[in-house]
């Protein structure tokens, strides 16, 4: 199936379906509330079914409102003629920031989540672009990072993320209007992902933050084993051995990181680690933990550009060394699974 056909399917089928489901959910909400309230005393946990229902309702409502506003912006831009102009790009960033602020406040209240920063904060006043490299694990970590960059640090993220997230209609529309790239973890033959990443990291403004997840996917034990086996198949035994010593992160894939460093030669790097929801790997895990009553701890390290080696092989070694440091930090700060 061609990319154009897939995008048309997402826009013409997925988006209207979300709106219809949201309307149906609100029309039948009293019945859903009665059903979940009746089930809650039977199910383990504190009002687990009601909490999950409310999160679904809030998420669908935000999704529908976003789609309607995005349609209005498309019309106001001249049927998409100026939709990627700086003026409308700024509006889209403000829209994302406002949505994340309201949604995260509600999600933190319902799930009983707390977010704490360990160590020094990055500068809250942008004065130069940064490259942000974050570990990838746990539910919602991409959204938490976007929330932090937009709301805490007044940055405009340019993010590289998996193409499966494009099946969310609002994410699909927004991230095709602001600087972002959907990429496949298993690219087709001839697809030059590094050139796409380099293009996205080129021409960063003082308040921009280029965001990449070097592991390429959420951490799971199975993916860790696959990553190590892949390194061995490629004859990279020394990297495979280093990857085996890291127990909480996947071996980083250096291609995209190297492309971003080349494309933004003057930008510092922010390394980001987080822990707190690492053991929640499946839908069953999430259901079992509601309400979560968890603390998410984030750690930021700012790496000056002069501390980053210039040689390609040295940069790969530098990236692995940082991922080993992140792995050690997670070991020291993680909450063991119950």
PDB file of C-alpha atoms in Angstrom, residues 82-291:
ATOM      1  CA  UNK A  82       0.069  29.053   4.244  1.00  0.00           C
ATOM      2  CA  UNK A  83      -0.292  26.257   6.795  1.00  0.00           C
ATOM      3  CA  UNK A  84       3.499  25.770   7.114  1.00  0.00           C
ATOM      4  CA  UNK A  85       4.324  29.478   7.318  1.00  0.00           C
ATOM      5  CA  UNK A  86       6.064  30.710  10.507  1.00  0.00           C
ATOM      6  CA  UNK A  87       2.818  32.337  11.701  1.00  0.00           C
ATOM      7  CA  UNK A  88       0.742  29.157  11.490  1.00  0.00           C
ATOM      8  CA  UNK A  89       3.629  27.001  12.735  1.00  0.00           C
ATOM      9  CA  UNK A  90       3.711  29.135  15.883  1.00  0.00           C
ATOM     10  CA  UNK A  91      -0.037  28.699  16.313  1.00  0.00           C
ATOM     11  CA  UNK A  92       0.344  24.922  16.047  1.00  0.00           C
ATOM     12  CA  UNK A  93       3.101  24.868  18.687  1.00  0.00           C
ATOM     13  CA  UNK A  94       0.892  26.954  21.011  1.00  0.00           C
ATOM     14  CA  UNK A  95      -1.982  24.560  20.364  1.00  0.00           C
ATOM     15  CA  UNK A  96       0.151  21.521  21.211  1.00  0.00           C
ATOM     16  CA  UNK A  97       1.489  23.172  24.350  1.00  0.00           C
ATOM     17  CA  UNK A  98      -1.943  24.163  25.618  1.00  0.00           C
ATOM     18  CA  UNK A  99      -3.348  20.711  24.940  1.00  0.00           C
ATOM     19  CA  UNK A 100      -0.486  18.958  26.724  1.00  0.00           C
ATOM     20  CA  UNK A 101      -0.722  21.245  29.758  1.00  0.00           C
ATOM     21  CA  UNK A 102      -4.436  20.586  30.292  1.00  0.00           C
ATOM     22  CA  UNK A 103      -4.277  16.880  29.412  1.00  0.00           C
ATOM     23  CA  UNK A 104      -1.265  16.159  31.629  1.00  0.00           C
ATOM     24  CA  UNK A 105      -2.780  17.946  34.602  1.00  0.00           C
ATOM     25  CA  UNK A 106      -5.884  15.783  34.292  1.00  0.00           C
ATOM     26  CA  UNK A 107      -3.902  12.588  33.654  1.00  0.00           C
ATOM     27  CA  UNK A 108      -1.644  13.227  36.652  1.00  0.00           C
ATOM     28  CA  UNK A 109      -4.685  13.804  38.854  1.00  0.00           C
ATOM     29  CA  UNK A 110      -6.542  10.686  37.701  1.00  0.00           C
ATOM     30  CA  UNK A 111      -3.478   8.412  37.674  1.00  0.00           C
ATOM     31  CA  UNK A 112      -1.899   9.921  40.809  1.00  0.00           C
ATOM     32  CA  UNK A 113       1.392  10.569  39.012  1.00  0.00           C
ATOM     33  CA  UNK A 114       4.186  12.873  40.114  1.00  0.00           C
ATOM     34  CA  UNK A 115       7.092  14.137  37.995  1.00  0.00           C
ATOM     35  CA  UNK A 116      10.376  15.036  39.695  1.00  0.00           C
ATOM     36  CA  UNK A 117      13.607  16.333  38.183  1.00  0.00           C
ATOM     37  CA  UNK A 118      16.852  14.911  39.527  1.00  0.00           C
ATOM     38  CA  UNK A 119      19.884  17.155  39.243  1.00  0.00           C
ATOM     39  CA  UNK A 120      20.185  20.571  37.568  1.00  0.00           C
ATOM     40  CA  UNK A 121      17.576  21.852  35.164  1.00  0.00           C
ATOM     41  CA  UNK A 122      18.513  22.935  31.650  1.00  0.00           C
ATOM     42  CA  UNK A 123      18.309  26.662  30.979  1.00  0.00           C
ATOM     43  CA  UNK A 124      14.706  27.855  31.131  1.00  0.00           C
ATOM     44  CA  UNK A 125      15.534  30.770  28.795  1.00  0.00           C
ATOM     45  CA  UNK A 126      16.468  29.498  25.328  1.00  0.00           C
ATOM     46  CA  UNK A 127      19.620  31.142  23.981  1.00  0.00           C
ATOM     47  CA  UNK A 128      20.744  28.522  21.465  1.00  0.00           C
ATOM     48  CA  UNK A 129      19.382  25.401  19.763  1.00  0.00           C
ATOM     49  CA  UNK A 130      19.884  22.005  21.376  1.00  0.00           C
ATOM     50  CA  UNK A 131      19.855  18.376  20.277  1.00  0.00           C
ATOM     51  CA  UNK A 132      17.835  16.275  22.733  1.00  0.00           C
ATOM     52  CA  UNK A 133      18.614  12.548  23.003  1.00  0.00           C
ATOM     53  CA  UNK A 134      16.257  10.596  25.246  1.00  0.00           C
ATOM     54  CA  UNK A 135      15.987   6.992  26.392  1.00  0.00           C
ATOM     55  CA  UNK A 136      12.800   5.277  25.263  1.00  0.00           C
ATOM     56  CA  UNK A 137      10.794   3.267  27.790  1.00  0.00           C
ATOM     57  CA  UNK A 138       7.430   3.241  29.486  1.00  0.00           C
ATOM     58  CA  UNK A 139       4.033   4.570  28.427  1.00  0.00           C
ATOM     59  CA  UNK A 140       3.783   8.158  27.309  1.00  0.00           C
ATOM     60  CA  UNK A 141       7.461   9.061  27.617  1.00  0.00           C
ATOM     61  CA  UNK A 142       7.438  10.901  24.282  1.00  0.00           C
ATOM     62  CA  UNK A 143       4.493  13.035  25.449  1.00  0.00           C
ATOM     63  CA  UNK A 144       6.109  13.748  28.817  1.00  0.00           C
ATOM     64  CA  UNK A 145       9.265  14.933  27.059  1.00  0.00           C
ATOM     65  CA  UNK A 146       7.268  17.161  24.685  1.00  0.00           C
ATOM     66  CA  UNK A 147       5.357  18.576  27.661  1.00  0.00           C
ATOM     67  CA  UNK A 148       8.621  19.386  29.453  1.00  0.00           C
ATOM     68  CA  UNK A 149      10.301  20.977  26.441  1.00  0.00           C
ATOM     69  CA  UNK A 150       7.296  23.113  25.496  1.00  0.00           C
ATOM     70  CA  UNK A 151       5.979  24.062  28.938  1.00  0.00           C
ATOM     71  CA  UNK A 152       9.038  24.050  31.209  1.00  0.00           C
ATOM     72  CA  UNK A 153      11.754  25.171  28.808  1.00  0.00           C
ATOM     73  CA  UNK A 154       9.911  27.205  26.125  1.00  0.00           C
ATOM     74  CA  UNK A 155      11.362  25.123  23.307  1.00  0.00           C
ATOM     75  CA  UNK A 156       9.848  24.292  19.916  1.00  0.00           C
ATOM     76  CA  UNK A 157      10.595  20.581  19.377  1.00  0.00           C
ATOM     77  CA  UNK A 158      11.465  19.038  16.029  1.00  0.00           C
ATOM     78  CA  UNK A 159      10.901  15.373  16.727  1.00  0.00           C
ATOM     79  CA  UNK A 160      11.835  12.114  15.027  1.00  0.00           C
ATOM     80  CA  UNK A 161       9.327   9.391  15.912  1.00  0.00           C
ATOM     81  CA  UNK A 162       8.008   6.029  14.737  1.00  0.00           C
ATOM     82  CA  UNK A 163       5.544   6.048  11.864  1.00  0.00           C
ATOM     83  CA  UNK A 164       3.051   3.940  13.832  1.00  0.00           C
ATOM     84  CA  UNK A 165       2.154   7.064  15.853  1.00  0.00           C
ATOM     85  CA  UNK A 166       0.822   8.621  12.645  1.00  0.00           C
ATOM     86  CA  UNK A 167      -2.260   6.404  13.005  1.00  0.00           C
ATOM     87  CA  UNK A 168      -3.407   8.813  15.718  1.00  0.00           C
ATOM     88  CA  UNK A 169      -5.289  11.352  13.527  1.00  0.00           C
ATOM     89  CA  UNK A 170      -4.440  14.488  15.521  1.00  0.00           C
ATOM     90  CA  UNK A 171      -0.759  13.562  15.842  1.00  0.00           C
ATOM     91  CA  UNK A 172      -0.678  12.787  12.121  1.00  0.00           C
ATOM     92  CA  UNK A 173      -2.105  16.181  11.133  1.00  0.00           C
ATOM     93  CA  UNK A 174      -0.109  18.314  13.593  1.00  0.00           C
ATOM     94  CA  UNK A 175       3.276  16.699  12.977  1.00  0.00           C
ATOM     95  CA  UNK A 176       2.845  16.993   9.236  1.00  0.00           C
ATOM     96  CA  UNK A 177       2.438  20.761   9.680  1.00  0.00           C
ATOM     97  CA  UNK A 178       5.376  21.481  12.018  1.00  0.00           C
ATOM     98  CA  UNK A 179       8.974  20.269  11.552  1.00  0.00           C
ATOM     99  CA  UNK A 180       8.912  16.523  12.339  1.00  0.00           C
ATOM    100  CA  UNK A 181       9.667  13.180  10.713  1.00  0.00           C
ATOM    101  CA  UNK A 182       7.808   9.893  10.927  1.00  0.00           C
ATOM    102  CA  UNK A 183      10.271   7.089  10.231  1.00  0.00           C
ATOM    103  CA  UNK A 184      10.023   3.317  10.044  1.00  0.00           C
ATOM    104  CA  UNK A 185      12.128   1.220  12.451  1.00  0.00           C
ATOM    105  CA  UNK A 186      12.638  -1.146   9.496  1.00  0.00           C
ATOM    106  CA  UNK A 187      13.206   1.148   6.512  1.00  0.00           C
ATOM    107  CA  UNK A 188      12.598  -0.046   2.988  1.00  0.00           C
ATOM    108  CA  UNK A 189      15.512  -0.698   0.680  1.00  0.00           C
ATOM    109  CA  UNK A 190      16.940   2.551  -0.611  1.00  0.00           C
ATOM    110  CA  UNK A 191      15.260   4.708   2.043  1.00  0.00           C
ATOM    111  CA  UNK A 192      17.832   7.165   3.398  1.00  0.00           C
ATOM    112  CA  UNK A 193      16.679   7.873   6.947  1.00  0.00           C
ATOM    113  CA  UNK A 194      19.897   9.648   7.898  1.00  0.00           C
ATOM    114  CA  UNK A 195      19.342  12.265   5.183  1.00  0.00           C
ATOM    115  CA  UNK A 196      15.792  12.840   6.452  1.00  0.00           C
ATOM    116  CA  UNK A 197      17.066  13.281  10.010  1.00  0.00           C
ATOM    117  CA  UNK A 198      19.831  15.616   8.853  1.00  0.00           C
ATOM    118  CA  UNK A 199      17.307  17.742   6.963  1.00  0.00           C
ATOM    119  CA  UNK A 200      15.162  18.053  10.081  1.00  0.00           C
ATOM    120  CA  UNK A 201      18.153  19.073  12.223  1.00  0.00           C
ATOM    121  CA  UNK A 202      19.329  21.717   9.738  1.00  0.00           C
ATOM    122  CA  UNK A 203      18.682  25.404  10.369  1.00  0.00           C
ATOM    123  CA  UNK A 204      17.648  25.221  14.026  1.00  0.00           C
ATOM    124  CA  UNK A 205      16.581  28.520  15.629  1.00  0.00           C
ATOM    125  CA  UNK A 206      17.660  29.647  19.102  1.00  0.00           C
ATOM    126  CA  UNK A 207      14.543  28.168  20.751  1.00  0.00           C
ATOM    127  CA  UNK A 208      14.426  24.928  18.738  1.00  0.00           C
ATOM    128  CA  UNK A 209      15.042  21.493  20.201  1.00  0.00           C
ATOM    129  CA  UNK A 210      15.730  18.617  17.831  1.00  0.00           C
ATOM    130  CA  UNK A 211      14.495  15.430  19.550  1.00  0.00           C
ATOM    131  CA  UNK A 212      15.609  11.890  18.786  1.00  0.00           C
ATOM    132  CA  UNK A 213      15.301   8.551  20.597  1.00  0.00           C
ATOM    133  CA  UNK A 214      18.538   6.733  19.690  1.00  0.00           C
ATOM    134  CA  UNK A 215      17.236   3.313  20.779  1.00  0.00           C
ATOM    135  CA  UNK A 216      14.578   3.388  18.064  1.00  0.00           C
ATOM    136  CA  UNK A 217      11.812   1.934  20.259  1.00  0.00           C
ATOM    137  CA  UNK A 218      10.609   1.276  23.789  1.00  0.00           C
ATOM    138  CA  UNK A 219      12.809  -0.933  25.914  1.00  0.00           C
ATOM    139  CA  UNK A 220      11.686  -4.516  26.439  1.00  0.00           C
ATOM    140  CA  UNK A 221      13.851  -7.538  27.283  1.00  0.00           C
ATOM    141  CA  UNK A 222      12.998  -9.099  23.915  1.00  0.00           C
ATOM    142  CA  UNK A 223      14.041  -5.975  21.996  1.00  0.00           C
ATOM    143  CA  UNK A 224      17.240  -5.804  24.036  1.00  0.00           C
ATOM    144  CA  UNK A 225      18.136  -9.356  23.010  1.00  0.00           C
ATOM    145  CA  UNK A 226      17.323  -8.577  19.376  1.00  0.00           C
ATOM    146  CA  UNK A 227      19.488  -5.456  19.422  1.00  0.00           C
ATOM    147  CA  UNK A 228      22.438  -7.427  20.791  1.00  0.00           C
ATOM    148  CA  UNK A 229      21.931 -10.191  18.224  1.00  0.00           C
ATOM    149  CA  UNK A 230      21.769  -7.577  15.444  1.00  0.00           C
ATOM    150  CA  UNK A 231      25.121  -6.138  16.503  1.00  0.00           C
ATOM    151  CA  UNK A 232      26.657  -9.592  16.394  1.00  0.00           C
ATOM    152  CA  UNK A 233      25.223 -10.258  12.932  1.00  0.00           C
ATOM    153  CA  UNK A 234      26.887  -7.049  11.762  1.00  0.00           C
ATOM    154  CA  UNK A 235      30.204  -8.207  13.230  1.00  0.00           C
ATOM    155  CA  UNK A 236      30.214  -5.502  15.937  1.00  0.00           C
ATOM    156  CA  UNK A 237      31.250  -7.772  18.791  1.00  0.00           C
ATOM    157  CA  UNK A 238      32.708  -5.020  21.004  1.00  0.00           C
ATOM    158  CA  UNK A 239      29.445  -3.049  20.839  1.00  0.00           C
ATOM    159  CA  UNK A 240      27.449  -6.233  21.485  1.00  0.00           C
ATOM    160  CA  UNK A 241      29.455  -6.858  24.646  1.00  0.00           C
ATOM    161  CA  UNK A 242      28.847  -3.280  25.823  1.00  0.00           C
ATOM    162  CA  UNK A 243      25.142  -3.652  25.031  1.00  0.00           C
ATOM    163  CA  UNK A 244      24.972  -6.826  27.129  1.00  0.00           C
ATOM    164  CA  UNK A 245      26.296  -4.890  30.113  1.00  0.00           C
ATOM    165  CA  UNK A 246      23.423  -2.378  29.842  1.00  0.00           C
ATOM    166  CA  UNK A 247      20.361  -3.932  31.466  1.00  0.00           C
ATOM    167  CA  UNK A 248      17.804  -1.075  31.356  1.00  0.00           C
ATOM    168  CA  UNK A 249      18.336   0.434  27.900  1.00  0.00           C
ATOM    169  CA  UNK A 250      18.668  -0.781  24.337  1.00  0.00           C
ATOM    170  CA  UNK A 251      21.903  -0.393  22.428  1.00  0.00           C
ATOM    171  CA  UNK A 252      21.686   3.038  20.739  1.00  0.00           C
ATOM    172  CA  UNK A 253      21.580   3.193  16.951  1.00  0.00           C
ATOM    173  CA  UNK A 254      24.154   5.834  16.067  1.00  0.00           C
ATOM    174  CA  UNK A 255      23.163   6.649  12.472  1.00  0.00           C
ATOM    175  CA  UNK A 256      20.502   9.249  13.245  1.00  0.00           C
ATOM    176  CA  UNK A 257      22.521  10.790  16.071  1.00  0.00           C
ATOM    177  CA  UNK A 258      25.582  11.194  13.840  1.00  0.00           C
ATOM    178  CA  UNK A 259      23.452  12.756  11.096  1.00  0.00           C
ATOM    179  CA  UNK A 260      21.961  15.270  13.556  1.00  0.00           C
ATOM    180  CA  UNK A 261      25.369  16.187  14.987  1.00  0.00           C
ATOM    181  CA  UNK A 262      26.686  16.861  11.479  1.00  0.00           C
ATOM    182  CA  UNK A 263      23.622  18.899  10.500  1.00  0.00           C
ATOM    183  CA  UNK A 264      23.691  21.108  13.634  1.00  0.00           C
ATOM    184  CA  UNK A 265      27.412  21.667  14.282  1.00  0.00           C
ATOM    185  CA  UNK A 266      26.912  24.481  16.789  1.00  0.00           C
ATOM    186  CA  UNK A 267      24.230  22.902  18.999  1.00  0.00           C
ATOM    187  CA  UNK A 268      24.821  21.540  22.492  1.00  0.00           C
ATOM    188  CA  UNK A 269      23.281  18.200  23.438  1.00  0.00           C
ATOM    189  CA  UNK A 270      20.751  17.442  26.181  1.00  0.00           C
ATOM    190  CA  UNK A 271      20.774  13.832  27.351  1.00  0.00           C
ATOM    191  CA  UNK A 272      17.508  12.820  29.041  1.00  0.00           C
ATOM    192  CA  UNK A 273      16.769   9.782  31.181  1.00  0.00           C
ATOM    193  CA  UNK A 274      13.627   8.915  33.104  1.00  0.00           C
ATOM    194  CA  UNK A 275      12.394   6.125  35.294  1.00  0.00           C
ATOM    195  CA  UNK A 276       9.254   5.243  37.220  1.00  0.00           C
ATOM    196  CA  UNK A 277       7.075   3.427  34.717  1.00  0.00           C
ATOM    197  CA  UNK A 278       9.735   1.145  33.232  1.00  0.00           C
ATOM    198  CA  UNK A 279       8.056  -2.105  34.231  1.00  0.00           C
ATOM    199  CA  UNK A 280       4.756  -1.212  32.552  1.00  0.00           C
ATOM    200  CA  UNK A 281       5.258  -2.907  29.197  1.00  0.00           C
ATOM    201  CA  UNK A 282       1.812  -4.226  28.242  1.00  0.00           C
ATOM    202  CA  UNK A 283      -1.832  -3.144  28.401  1.00  0.00           C
ATOM    203  CA  UNK A 284      -2.303  -5.719  31.180  1.00  0.00           C
ATOM    204  CA  UNK A 285       0.499  -4.042  33.158  1.00  0.00           C
ATOM    205  CA  UNK A 286      -1.172  -0.650  32.811  1.00  0.00           C
ATOM    206  CA  UNK A 287      -4.557  -2.025  33.873  1.00  0.00           C
ATOM    207  CA  UNK A 288      -3.077  -3.766  36.888  1.00  0.00           C
ATOM    208  CA  UNK A 289      -1.355  -0.582  38.105  1.00  0.00           C
ATOM    209  CA  UNK A 290      -4.338   1.820  37.912  1.00  0.00           C
ATOM    210  CA  UNK A 291      -4.293   4.160  39.754  1.00  0.00           C
TER     211      UNK A 291
END
